[in-house]
Coordinates of C-alpha atoms and ligand atoms in Angstrom, one line a residue:
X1 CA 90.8 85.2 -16.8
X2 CA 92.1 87.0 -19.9
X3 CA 91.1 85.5 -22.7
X4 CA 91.0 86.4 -26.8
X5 CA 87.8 86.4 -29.2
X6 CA 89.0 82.8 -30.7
X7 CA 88.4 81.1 -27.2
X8 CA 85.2 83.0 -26.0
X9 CA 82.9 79.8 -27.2
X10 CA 84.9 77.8 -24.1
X11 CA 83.5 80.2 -21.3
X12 CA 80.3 80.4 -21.7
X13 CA 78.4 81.9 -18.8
X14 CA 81.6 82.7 -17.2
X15 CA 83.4 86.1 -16.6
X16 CA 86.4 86.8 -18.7
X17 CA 89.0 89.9 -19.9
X18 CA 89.1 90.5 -23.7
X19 CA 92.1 93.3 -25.0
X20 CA 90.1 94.7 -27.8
X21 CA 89.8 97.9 -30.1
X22 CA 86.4 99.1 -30.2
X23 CA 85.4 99.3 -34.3
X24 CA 81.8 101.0 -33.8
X25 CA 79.5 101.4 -31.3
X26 CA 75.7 102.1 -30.8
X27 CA 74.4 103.8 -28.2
X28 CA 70.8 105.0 -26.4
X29 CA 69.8 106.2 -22.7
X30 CA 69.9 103.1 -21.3
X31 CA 72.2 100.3 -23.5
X32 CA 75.0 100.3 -25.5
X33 CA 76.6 98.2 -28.1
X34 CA 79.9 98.1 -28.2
X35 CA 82.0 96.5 -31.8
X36 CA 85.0 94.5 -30.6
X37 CA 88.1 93.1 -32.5
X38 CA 91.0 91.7 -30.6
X39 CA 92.7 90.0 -33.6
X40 CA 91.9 86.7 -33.4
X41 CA 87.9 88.0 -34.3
X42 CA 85.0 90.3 -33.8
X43 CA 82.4 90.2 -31.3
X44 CA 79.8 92.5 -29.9
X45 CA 79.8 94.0 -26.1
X46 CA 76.4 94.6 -24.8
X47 CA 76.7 97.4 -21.7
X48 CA 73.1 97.5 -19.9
X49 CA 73.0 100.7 -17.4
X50 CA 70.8 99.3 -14.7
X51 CA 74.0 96.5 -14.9
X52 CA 76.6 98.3 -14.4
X53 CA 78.2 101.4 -12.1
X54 CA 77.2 104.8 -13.8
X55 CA 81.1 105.7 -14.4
X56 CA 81.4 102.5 -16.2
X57 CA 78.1 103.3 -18.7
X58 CA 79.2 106.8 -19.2
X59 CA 82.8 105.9 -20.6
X60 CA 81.3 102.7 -22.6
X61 CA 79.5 105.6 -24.3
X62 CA 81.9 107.5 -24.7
X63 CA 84.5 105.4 -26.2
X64 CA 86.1 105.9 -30.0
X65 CA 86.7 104.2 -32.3
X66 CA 89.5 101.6 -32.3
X67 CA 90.6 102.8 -28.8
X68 CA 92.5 100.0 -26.9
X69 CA 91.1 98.8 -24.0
X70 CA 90.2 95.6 -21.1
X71 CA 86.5 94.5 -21.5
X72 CA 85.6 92.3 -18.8
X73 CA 82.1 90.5 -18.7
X74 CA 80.0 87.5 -18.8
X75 CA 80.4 85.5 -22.3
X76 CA 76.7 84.4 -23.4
X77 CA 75.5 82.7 -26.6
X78 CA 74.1 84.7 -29.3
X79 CA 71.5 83.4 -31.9
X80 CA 71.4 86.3 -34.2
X81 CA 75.4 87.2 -34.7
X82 CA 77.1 85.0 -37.1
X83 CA 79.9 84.6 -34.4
X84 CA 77.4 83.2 -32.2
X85 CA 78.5 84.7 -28.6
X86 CA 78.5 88.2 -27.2
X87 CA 79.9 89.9 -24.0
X88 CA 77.5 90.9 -21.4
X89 CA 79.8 93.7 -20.3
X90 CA 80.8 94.7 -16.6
X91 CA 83.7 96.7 -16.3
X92 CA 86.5 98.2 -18.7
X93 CA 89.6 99.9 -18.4
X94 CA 91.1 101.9 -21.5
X95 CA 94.7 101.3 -22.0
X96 CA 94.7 103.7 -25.0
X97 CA 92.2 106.2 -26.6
X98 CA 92.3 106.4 -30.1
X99 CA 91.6 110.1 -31.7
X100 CA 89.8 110.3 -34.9
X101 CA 90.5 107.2 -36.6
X102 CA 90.8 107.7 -40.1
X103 CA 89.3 104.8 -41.8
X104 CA 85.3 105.5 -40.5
X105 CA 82.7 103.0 -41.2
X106 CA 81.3 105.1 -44.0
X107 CA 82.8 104.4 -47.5
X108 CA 86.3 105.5 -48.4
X109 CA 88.0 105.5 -52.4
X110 CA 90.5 102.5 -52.7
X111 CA 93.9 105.4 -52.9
X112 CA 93.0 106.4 -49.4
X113 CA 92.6 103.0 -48.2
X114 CA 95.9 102.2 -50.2
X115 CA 97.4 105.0 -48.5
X116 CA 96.2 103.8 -45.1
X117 CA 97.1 100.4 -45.7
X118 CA 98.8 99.6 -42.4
X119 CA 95.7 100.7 -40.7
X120 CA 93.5 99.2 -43.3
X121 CA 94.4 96.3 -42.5
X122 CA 92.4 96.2 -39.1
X123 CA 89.1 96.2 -41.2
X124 CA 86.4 93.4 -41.3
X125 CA 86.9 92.4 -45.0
X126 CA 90.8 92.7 -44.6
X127 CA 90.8 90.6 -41.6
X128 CA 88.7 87.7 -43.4
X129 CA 90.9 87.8 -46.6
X130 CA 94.3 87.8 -44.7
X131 CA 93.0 84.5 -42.6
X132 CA 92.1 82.7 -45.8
X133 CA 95.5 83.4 -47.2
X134 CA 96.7 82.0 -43.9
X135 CA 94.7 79.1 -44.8
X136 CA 96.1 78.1 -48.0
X137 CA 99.7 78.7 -46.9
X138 CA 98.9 76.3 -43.5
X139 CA 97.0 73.9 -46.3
X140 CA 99.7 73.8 -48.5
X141 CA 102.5 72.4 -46.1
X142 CA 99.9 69.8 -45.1
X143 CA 99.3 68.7 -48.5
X144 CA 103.6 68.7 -49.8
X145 CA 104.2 67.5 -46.0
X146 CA 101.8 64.8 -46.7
X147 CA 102.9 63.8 -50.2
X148 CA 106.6 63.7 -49.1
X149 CA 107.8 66.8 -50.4
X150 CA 110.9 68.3 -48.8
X151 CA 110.8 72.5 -48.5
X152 CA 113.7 74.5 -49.9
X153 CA 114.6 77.4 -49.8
X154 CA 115.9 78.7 -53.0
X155 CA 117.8 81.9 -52.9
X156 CA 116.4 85.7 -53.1
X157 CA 119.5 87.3 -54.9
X158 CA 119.9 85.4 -58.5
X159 CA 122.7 85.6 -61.2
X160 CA 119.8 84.3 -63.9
X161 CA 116.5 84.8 -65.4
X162 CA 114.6 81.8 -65.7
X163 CA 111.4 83.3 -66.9
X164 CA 113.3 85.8 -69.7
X165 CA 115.2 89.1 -68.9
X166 CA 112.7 91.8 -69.7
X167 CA 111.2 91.7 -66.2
X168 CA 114.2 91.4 -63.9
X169 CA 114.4 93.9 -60.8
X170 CA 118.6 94.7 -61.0
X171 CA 120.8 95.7 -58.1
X172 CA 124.4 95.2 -57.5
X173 CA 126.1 92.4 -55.8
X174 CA 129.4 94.2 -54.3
X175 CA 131.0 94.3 -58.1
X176 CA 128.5 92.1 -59.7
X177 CA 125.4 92.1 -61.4
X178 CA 122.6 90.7 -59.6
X179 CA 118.6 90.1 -59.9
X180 CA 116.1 89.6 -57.3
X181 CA 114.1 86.0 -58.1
X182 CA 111.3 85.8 -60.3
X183 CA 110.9 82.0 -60.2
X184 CA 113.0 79.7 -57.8
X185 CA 112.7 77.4 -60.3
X186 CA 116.5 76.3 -61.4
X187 CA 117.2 76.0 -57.7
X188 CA 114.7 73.6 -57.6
X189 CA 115.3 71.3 -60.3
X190 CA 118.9 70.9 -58.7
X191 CA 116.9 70.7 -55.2
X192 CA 114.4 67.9 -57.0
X193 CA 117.9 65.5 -58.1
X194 CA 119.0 65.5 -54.9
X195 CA 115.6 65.0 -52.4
X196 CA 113.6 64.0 -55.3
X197 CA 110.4 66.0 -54.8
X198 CA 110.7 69.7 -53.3
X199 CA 108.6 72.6 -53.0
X200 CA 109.4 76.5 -52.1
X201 CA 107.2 78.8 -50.6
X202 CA 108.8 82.4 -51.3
X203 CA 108.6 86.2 -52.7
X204 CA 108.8 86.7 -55.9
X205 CA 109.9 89.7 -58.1
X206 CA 108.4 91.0 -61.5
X207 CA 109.3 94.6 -62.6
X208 CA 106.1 93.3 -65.0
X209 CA 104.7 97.1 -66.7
X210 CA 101.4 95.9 -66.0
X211 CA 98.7 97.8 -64.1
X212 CA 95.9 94.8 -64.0
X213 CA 93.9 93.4 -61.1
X214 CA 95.9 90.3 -61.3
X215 CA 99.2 91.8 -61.3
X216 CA 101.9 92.5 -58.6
X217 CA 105.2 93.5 -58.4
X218 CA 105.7 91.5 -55.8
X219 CA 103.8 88.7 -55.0
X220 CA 104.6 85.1 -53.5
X221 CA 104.8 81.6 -54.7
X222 CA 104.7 77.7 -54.1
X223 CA 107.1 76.6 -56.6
X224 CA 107.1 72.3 -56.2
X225 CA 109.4 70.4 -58.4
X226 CA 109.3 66.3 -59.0
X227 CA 112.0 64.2 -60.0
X228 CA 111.0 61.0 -62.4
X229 CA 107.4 63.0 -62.8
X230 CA 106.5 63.6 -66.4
X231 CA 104.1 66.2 -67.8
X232 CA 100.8 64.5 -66.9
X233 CA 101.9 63.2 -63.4
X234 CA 102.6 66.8 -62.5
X235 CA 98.7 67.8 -63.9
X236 CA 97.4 65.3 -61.2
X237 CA 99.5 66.6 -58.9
X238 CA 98.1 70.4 -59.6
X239 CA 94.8 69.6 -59.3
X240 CA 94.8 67.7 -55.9
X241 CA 96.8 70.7 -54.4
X242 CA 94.5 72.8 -55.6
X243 CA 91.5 71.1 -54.3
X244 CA 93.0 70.5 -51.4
X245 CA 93.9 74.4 -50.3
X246 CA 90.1 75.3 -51.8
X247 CA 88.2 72.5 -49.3
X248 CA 90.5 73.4 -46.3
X249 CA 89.4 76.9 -46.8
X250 CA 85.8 76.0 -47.3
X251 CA 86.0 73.8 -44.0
X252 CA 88.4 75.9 -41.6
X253 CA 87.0 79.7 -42.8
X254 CA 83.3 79.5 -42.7
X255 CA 83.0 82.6 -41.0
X256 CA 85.6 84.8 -43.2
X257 CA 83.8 83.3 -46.3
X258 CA 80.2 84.3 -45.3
X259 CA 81.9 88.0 -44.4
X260 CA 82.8 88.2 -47.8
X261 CA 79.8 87.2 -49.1
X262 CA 81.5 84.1 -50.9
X263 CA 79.5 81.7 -52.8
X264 CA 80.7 78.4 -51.4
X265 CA 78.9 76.2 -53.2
X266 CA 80.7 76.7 -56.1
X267 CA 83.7 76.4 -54.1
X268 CA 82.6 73.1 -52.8
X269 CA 82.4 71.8 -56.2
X270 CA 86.5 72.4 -57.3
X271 CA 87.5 69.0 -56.6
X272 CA 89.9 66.6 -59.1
X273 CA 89.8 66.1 -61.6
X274 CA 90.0 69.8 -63.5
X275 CA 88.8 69.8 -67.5
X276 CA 92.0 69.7 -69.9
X277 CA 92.2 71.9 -73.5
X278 CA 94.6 72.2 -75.4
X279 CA 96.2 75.6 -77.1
X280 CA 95.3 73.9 -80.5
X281 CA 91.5 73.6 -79.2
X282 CA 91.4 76.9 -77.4
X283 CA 92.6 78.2 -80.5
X284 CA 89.6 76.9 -82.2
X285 CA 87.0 77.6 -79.7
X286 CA 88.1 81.4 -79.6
X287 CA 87.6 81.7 -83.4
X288 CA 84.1 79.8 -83.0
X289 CA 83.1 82.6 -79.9
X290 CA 84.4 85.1 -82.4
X291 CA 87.6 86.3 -81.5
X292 CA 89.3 87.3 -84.8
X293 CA 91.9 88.7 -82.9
X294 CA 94.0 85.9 -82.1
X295 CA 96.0 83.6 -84.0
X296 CA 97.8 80.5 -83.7
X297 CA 101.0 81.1 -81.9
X298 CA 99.8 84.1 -80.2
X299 CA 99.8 84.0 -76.2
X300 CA 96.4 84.6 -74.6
X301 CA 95.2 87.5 -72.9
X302 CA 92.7 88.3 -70.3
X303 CA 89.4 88.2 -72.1
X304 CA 90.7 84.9 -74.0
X305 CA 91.1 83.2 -70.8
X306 CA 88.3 84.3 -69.2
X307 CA 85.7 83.0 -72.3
X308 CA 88.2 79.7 -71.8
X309 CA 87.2 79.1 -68.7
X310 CA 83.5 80.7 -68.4
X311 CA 81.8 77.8 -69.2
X312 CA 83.4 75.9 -66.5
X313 CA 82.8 75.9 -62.6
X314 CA 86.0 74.2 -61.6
X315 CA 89.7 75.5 -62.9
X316 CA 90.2 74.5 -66.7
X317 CA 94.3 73.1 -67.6
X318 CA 94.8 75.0 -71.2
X319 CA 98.1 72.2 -72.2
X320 CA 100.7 72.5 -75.1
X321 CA 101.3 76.0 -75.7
X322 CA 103.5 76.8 -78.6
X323 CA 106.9 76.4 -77.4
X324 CA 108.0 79.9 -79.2
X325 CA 105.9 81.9 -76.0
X326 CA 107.2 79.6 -73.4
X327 CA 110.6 79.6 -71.6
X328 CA 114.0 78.2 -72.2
X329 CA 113.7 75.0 -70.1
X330 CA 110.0 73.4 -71.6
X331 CA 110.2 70.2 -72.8
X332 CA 108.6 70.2 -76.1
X333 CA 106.2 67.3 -77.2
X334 CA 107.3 64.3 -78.9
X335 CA 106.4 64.6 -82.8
X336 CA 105.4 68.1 -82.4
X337 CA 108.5 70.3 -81.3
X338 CA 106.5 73.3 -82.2
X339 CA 104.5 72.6 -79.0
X340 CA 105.7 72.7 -75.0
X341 CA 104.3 70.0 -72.1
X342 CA 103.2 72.8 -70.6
X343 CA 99.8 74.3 -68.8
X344 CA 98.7 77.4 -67.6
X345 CA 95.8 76.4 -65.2
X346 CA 92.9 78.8 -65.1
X347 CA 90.8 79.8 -62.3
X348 CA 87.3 80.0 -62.7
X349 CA 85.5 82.8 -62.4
X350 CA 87.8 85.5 -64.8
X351 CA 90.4 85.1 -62.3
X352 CA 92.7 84.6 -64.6
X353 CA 95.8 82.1 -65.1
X354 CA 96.6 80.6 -61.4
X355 CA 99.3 78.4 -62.1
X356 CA 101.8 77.8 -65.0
X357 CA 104.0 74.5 -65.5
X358 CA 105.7 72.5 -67.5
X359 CA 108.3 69.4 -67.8
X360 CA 111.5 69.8 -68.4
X361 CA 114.4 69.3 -70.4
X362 CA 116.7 66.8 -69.4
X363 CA 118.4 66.0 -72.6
X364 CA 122.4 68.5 -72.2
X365 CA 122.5 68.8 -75.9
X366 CA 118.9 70.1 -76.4
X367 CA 119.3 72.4 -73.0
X368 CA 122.3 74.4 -74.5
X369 CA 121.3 74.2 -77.6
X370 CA 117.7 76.3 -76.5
X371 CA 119.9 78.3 -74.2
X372 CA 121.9 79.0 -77.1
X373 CA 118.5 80.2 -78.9
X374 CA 117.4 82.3 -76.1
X375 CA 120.7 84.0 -75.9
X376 CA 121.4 83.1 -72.5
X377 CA 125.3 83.9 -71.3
X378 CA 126.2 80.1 -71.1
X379 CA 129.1 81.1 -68.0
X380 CA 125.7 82.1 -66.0
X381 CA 123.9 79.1 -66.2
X382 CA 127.0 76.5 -66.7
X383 CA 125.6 75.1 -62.8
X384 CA 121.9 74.7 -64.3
X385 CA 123.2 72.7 -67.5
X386 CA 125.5 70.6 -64.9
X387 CA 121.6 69.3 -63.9
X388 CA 121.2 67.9 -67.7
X389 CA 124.7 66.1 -67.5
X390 CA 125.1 64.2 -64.4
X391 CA 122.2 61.3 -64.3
X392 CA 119.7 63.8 -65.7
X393 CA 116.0 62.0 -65.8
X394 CA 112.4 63.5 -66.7
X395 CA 111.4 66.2 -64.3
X396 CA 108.3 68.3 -64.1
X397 CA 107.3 71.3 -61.6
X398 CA 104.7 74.1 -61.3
X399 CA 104.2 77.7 -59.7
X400 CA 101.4 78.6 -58.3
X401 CA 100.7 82.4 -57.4
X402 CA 99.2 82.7 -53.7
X403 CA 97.2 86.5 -54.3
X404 CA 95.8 85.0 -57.7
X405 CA 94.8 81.9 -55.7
X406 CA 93.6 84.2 -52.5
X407 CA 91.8 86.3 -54.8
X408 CA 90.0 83.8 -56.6
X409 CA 88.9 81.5 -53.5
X410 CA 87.5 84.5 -51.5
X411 CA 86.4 86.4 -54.5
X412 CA 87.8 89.8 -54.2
X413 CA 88.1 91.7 -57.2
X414 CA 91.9 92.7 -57.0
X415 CA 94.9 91.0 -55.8
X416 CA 95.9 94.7 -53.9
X417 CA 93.6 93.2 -51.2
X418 CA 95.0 89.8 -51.1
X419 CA 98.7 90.6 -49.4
X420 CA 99.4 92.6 -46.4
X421 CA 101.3 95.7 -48.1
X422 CA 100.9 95.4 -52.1
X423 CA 103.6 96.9 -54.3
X424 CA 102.5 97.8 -57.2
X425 CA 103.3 99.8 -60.3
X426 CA 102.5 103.1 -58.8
X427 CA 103.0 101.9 -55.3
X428 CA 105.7 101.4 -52.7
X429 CA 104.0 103.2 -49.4
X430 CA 103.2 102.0 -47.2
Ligands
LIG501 O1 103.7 81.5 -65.1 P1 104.8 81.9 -64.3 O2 105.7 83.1 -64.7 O3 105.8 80.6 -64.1 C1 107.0 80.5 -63.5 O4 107.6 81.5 -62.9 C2 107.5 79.2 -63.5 N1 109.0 79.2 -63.3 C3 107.0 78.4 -62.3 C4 107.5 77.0 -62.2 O5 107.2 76.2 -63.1 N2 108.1 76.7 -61.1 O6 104.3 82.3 -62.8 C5 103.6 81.3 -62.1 C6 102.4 81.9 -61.4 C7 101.3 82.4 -62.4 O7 100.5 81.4 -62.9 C8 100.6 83.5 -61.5 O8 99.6 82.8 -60.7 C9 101.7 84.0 -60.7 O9 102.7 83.1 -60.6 N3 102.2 85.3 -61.2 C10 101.8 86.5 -60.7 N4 101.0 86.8 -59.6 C11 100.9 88.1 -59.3 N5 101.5 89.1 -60.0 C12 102.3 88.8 -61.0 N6 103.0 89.8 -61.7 C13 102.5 87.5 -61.4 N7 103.2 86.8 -62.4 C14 103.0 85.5 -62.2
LIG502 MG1 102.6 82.0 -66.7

């Protein structure tokens, strides 16, 4: 019966065949232990000479590492392995011998790994993180499915900028200009007056000069968007999303957190509601922590949202930014124009800023006038300003970025780790 890693726990006691790559192995006179990973999981092969014929010992030995091959053998509980359940080994046939594997089980600088990327990604660690970004993204259509979102698609190849101009990737479109997306955003405020409340799930593009551990030039995001939904309904909304993806993870990925060496009791503790602070009160708190640095209309960097949110163990919503660093499109609040209903929602942690949202303006005359401000070529954007002229009503939406959110739930360092083939500032190989 060929079987893979994820199924061993229903054939107990029973003989089954495994395709596996060997990752390691142990050997003496008279056992062997062999590492397995078939891609669904890791398990260990225990090969007993008096067990088995000589020929079959012998090449157990002699296997290398991450050579392809059959293992057949009896599945039996294990106390000691986290997995619970080894293979009591009794035959194998090699389908493919691997010769000096690169990536050894000693330690290795990150520009080799990054160079080795595609192989890489076979690792232990790699394996766990890419299976808690599978999480989140299977999580997050539950929880939009559930709250009757509708998923569209917005397009890849844009004629506008909704997030400003200075960080557009530009290619041509036949004779035309043309900009890969860096926010699906417009799309889905046209998407959210037709099916009310929508979501995307997509790549996003950011020719962004910065070389940071929580920057990409690439990276993907959940963009939903909510007709009738004003600033704060679109908060609540944030926060039970994010709780939500963080207690799937903790429930469904047990094994990949422990791997990583995850705390998860402070990830069994993000649930809704998240704290709230406002720019004006950040402001104040900075100068009281000492930051002399910073003034009041300045945007915040790193080290400002990290003493933010320090003294907090779930995410912390930092609310009305001034409305000079914030996009076109922000609503601004009512007596106070100088300020956006906006929030940047920051991950705990010094993880950094893991989803930004606003409300938006509905009012046409306000729109073009802000356009008009931001020096927007009207002719590109005439279809976005038809939004705030046909039966235009309050509308609020968010973006949250998945490797900032992967990052920060398992509790790797850099988001280079937390998508299959990273492009960054430096990088485009693999
Ligand atoms: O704050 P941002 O730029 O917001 C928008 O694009 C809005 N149009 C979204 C919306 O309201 N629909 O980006 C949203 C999130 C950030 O909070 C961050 O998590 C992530 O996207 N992000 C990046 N992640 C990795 N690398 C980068 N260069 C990123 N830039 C933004
Ligand atoms: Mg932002």
């Amino acid at each position: 019966m060929k079987v893979t890693i994820a199924e061993v726990k229903d054939y107990v006691g029973k003989e089954v065949t495994i395709g596996v790559w060997l990752t390691n192995k142990r050997a003496s006179g008279k056992i062997a232990f062999l590492q397995l990973r078939d891609g669904s999981g890791f398990m260990q092969a225990v090969v007993t000479k008096s067990d088995v014929d000589e020929s079959v010992f012998q090449q157990a030995k002699s296997l290398s590492q991450e050579t392809a091959f059959y293992a057949t053998g009896i599945i039996q509980e294990d106390a000691r392995s986290p997995f619970g359940y080894e293979m009591l080994l009794t035959n194998l046939q090699v389908i493919k011998e691997a010769v000096d594997f690169p990536i050894t089980p000693k330690q290795h600088g990150t520009e080799f790994l990054m160079d080795h990327r595609h192989l890489w990604l076979r690792s232990r660690k790699q394996h766990a993180v890419m299976k808690i970004r599978n999480e989140i993204i299977r999580a997050t259509y539950e929880f939009f499915n559930e709250n009757g979102f509708v998923k569209i698609d917005p397009p890849i190849l844009t004629s506008s900028a909704p997030e400003g101009t200075t960080e557009l990737f530009h290619t041509k479109y036949f004779d035309e200009h043309a900009y890969l997306s860096q926010s699906g955003q417009l799309y889905l405020e046209a998407a959210a007056m037709a099916f009310g409340k929508v979501f995307s799930f997509g790549p996003t593009f950011r020719a962004e000069k910065s070389k940071t551990r929580r920057h990409l030039i690439e990276f993907w995001m959940i963009e939903p968007e909510m007709a009738f939904y004003e600033f704060e309904d679109s908060l609540v909304v944030q926060e039970q999303y994010v709780a939500h993806i963080v207690q799937s993870v903790v429930k469904n990925c047990r094994l990949e957190l422990d791997r990583l060496g995850r705390d998860v009791a402070k990830l069994e503790k993000i649930t809704a509601p998240f704290p709230r602070i406002t720019y004006d009160e950040a402001i104040e708190f900075l100068h009281e922590k000492g930051f002399d640095d910073i003034q009041w209309g300045d945007d915040f960097g790193a080290p400002h949202e990290t003493a933010i949110a320090e003294n907090n163990e779930k995410p912390i919503f930092i609310t009305h930014y001034p409305t000079a660093i914030k996009p076109f499109y922000m609503q601004t609040a009512k007596d106070r124009p100088e300020v956006a209903l906006c929030a940047d929602l920051i991950a705990p942690e010094g993880y950094g800023e893991i989803i930004g949202g606003s409300e938006r303006i509905h009012d046409y005359k306000l729109m073009k006038q802000r356009m008009e401000e931001h020096n927007l070529p009207l002719e590109a954007y005439q279809w976005y300003l038809d939004l705030s002229k046909y039966g235009s009503v309050p509308h609020s939406g968010f973006g949250l970025g998945l490797e900032r959110t992967v990052a920060w739930i398992s509790g790797v360092e850099h988001v280079r780790e937390t998508i299959p083939f990273p492009r960054l500032l430096n990088r485009l190989y693999p």
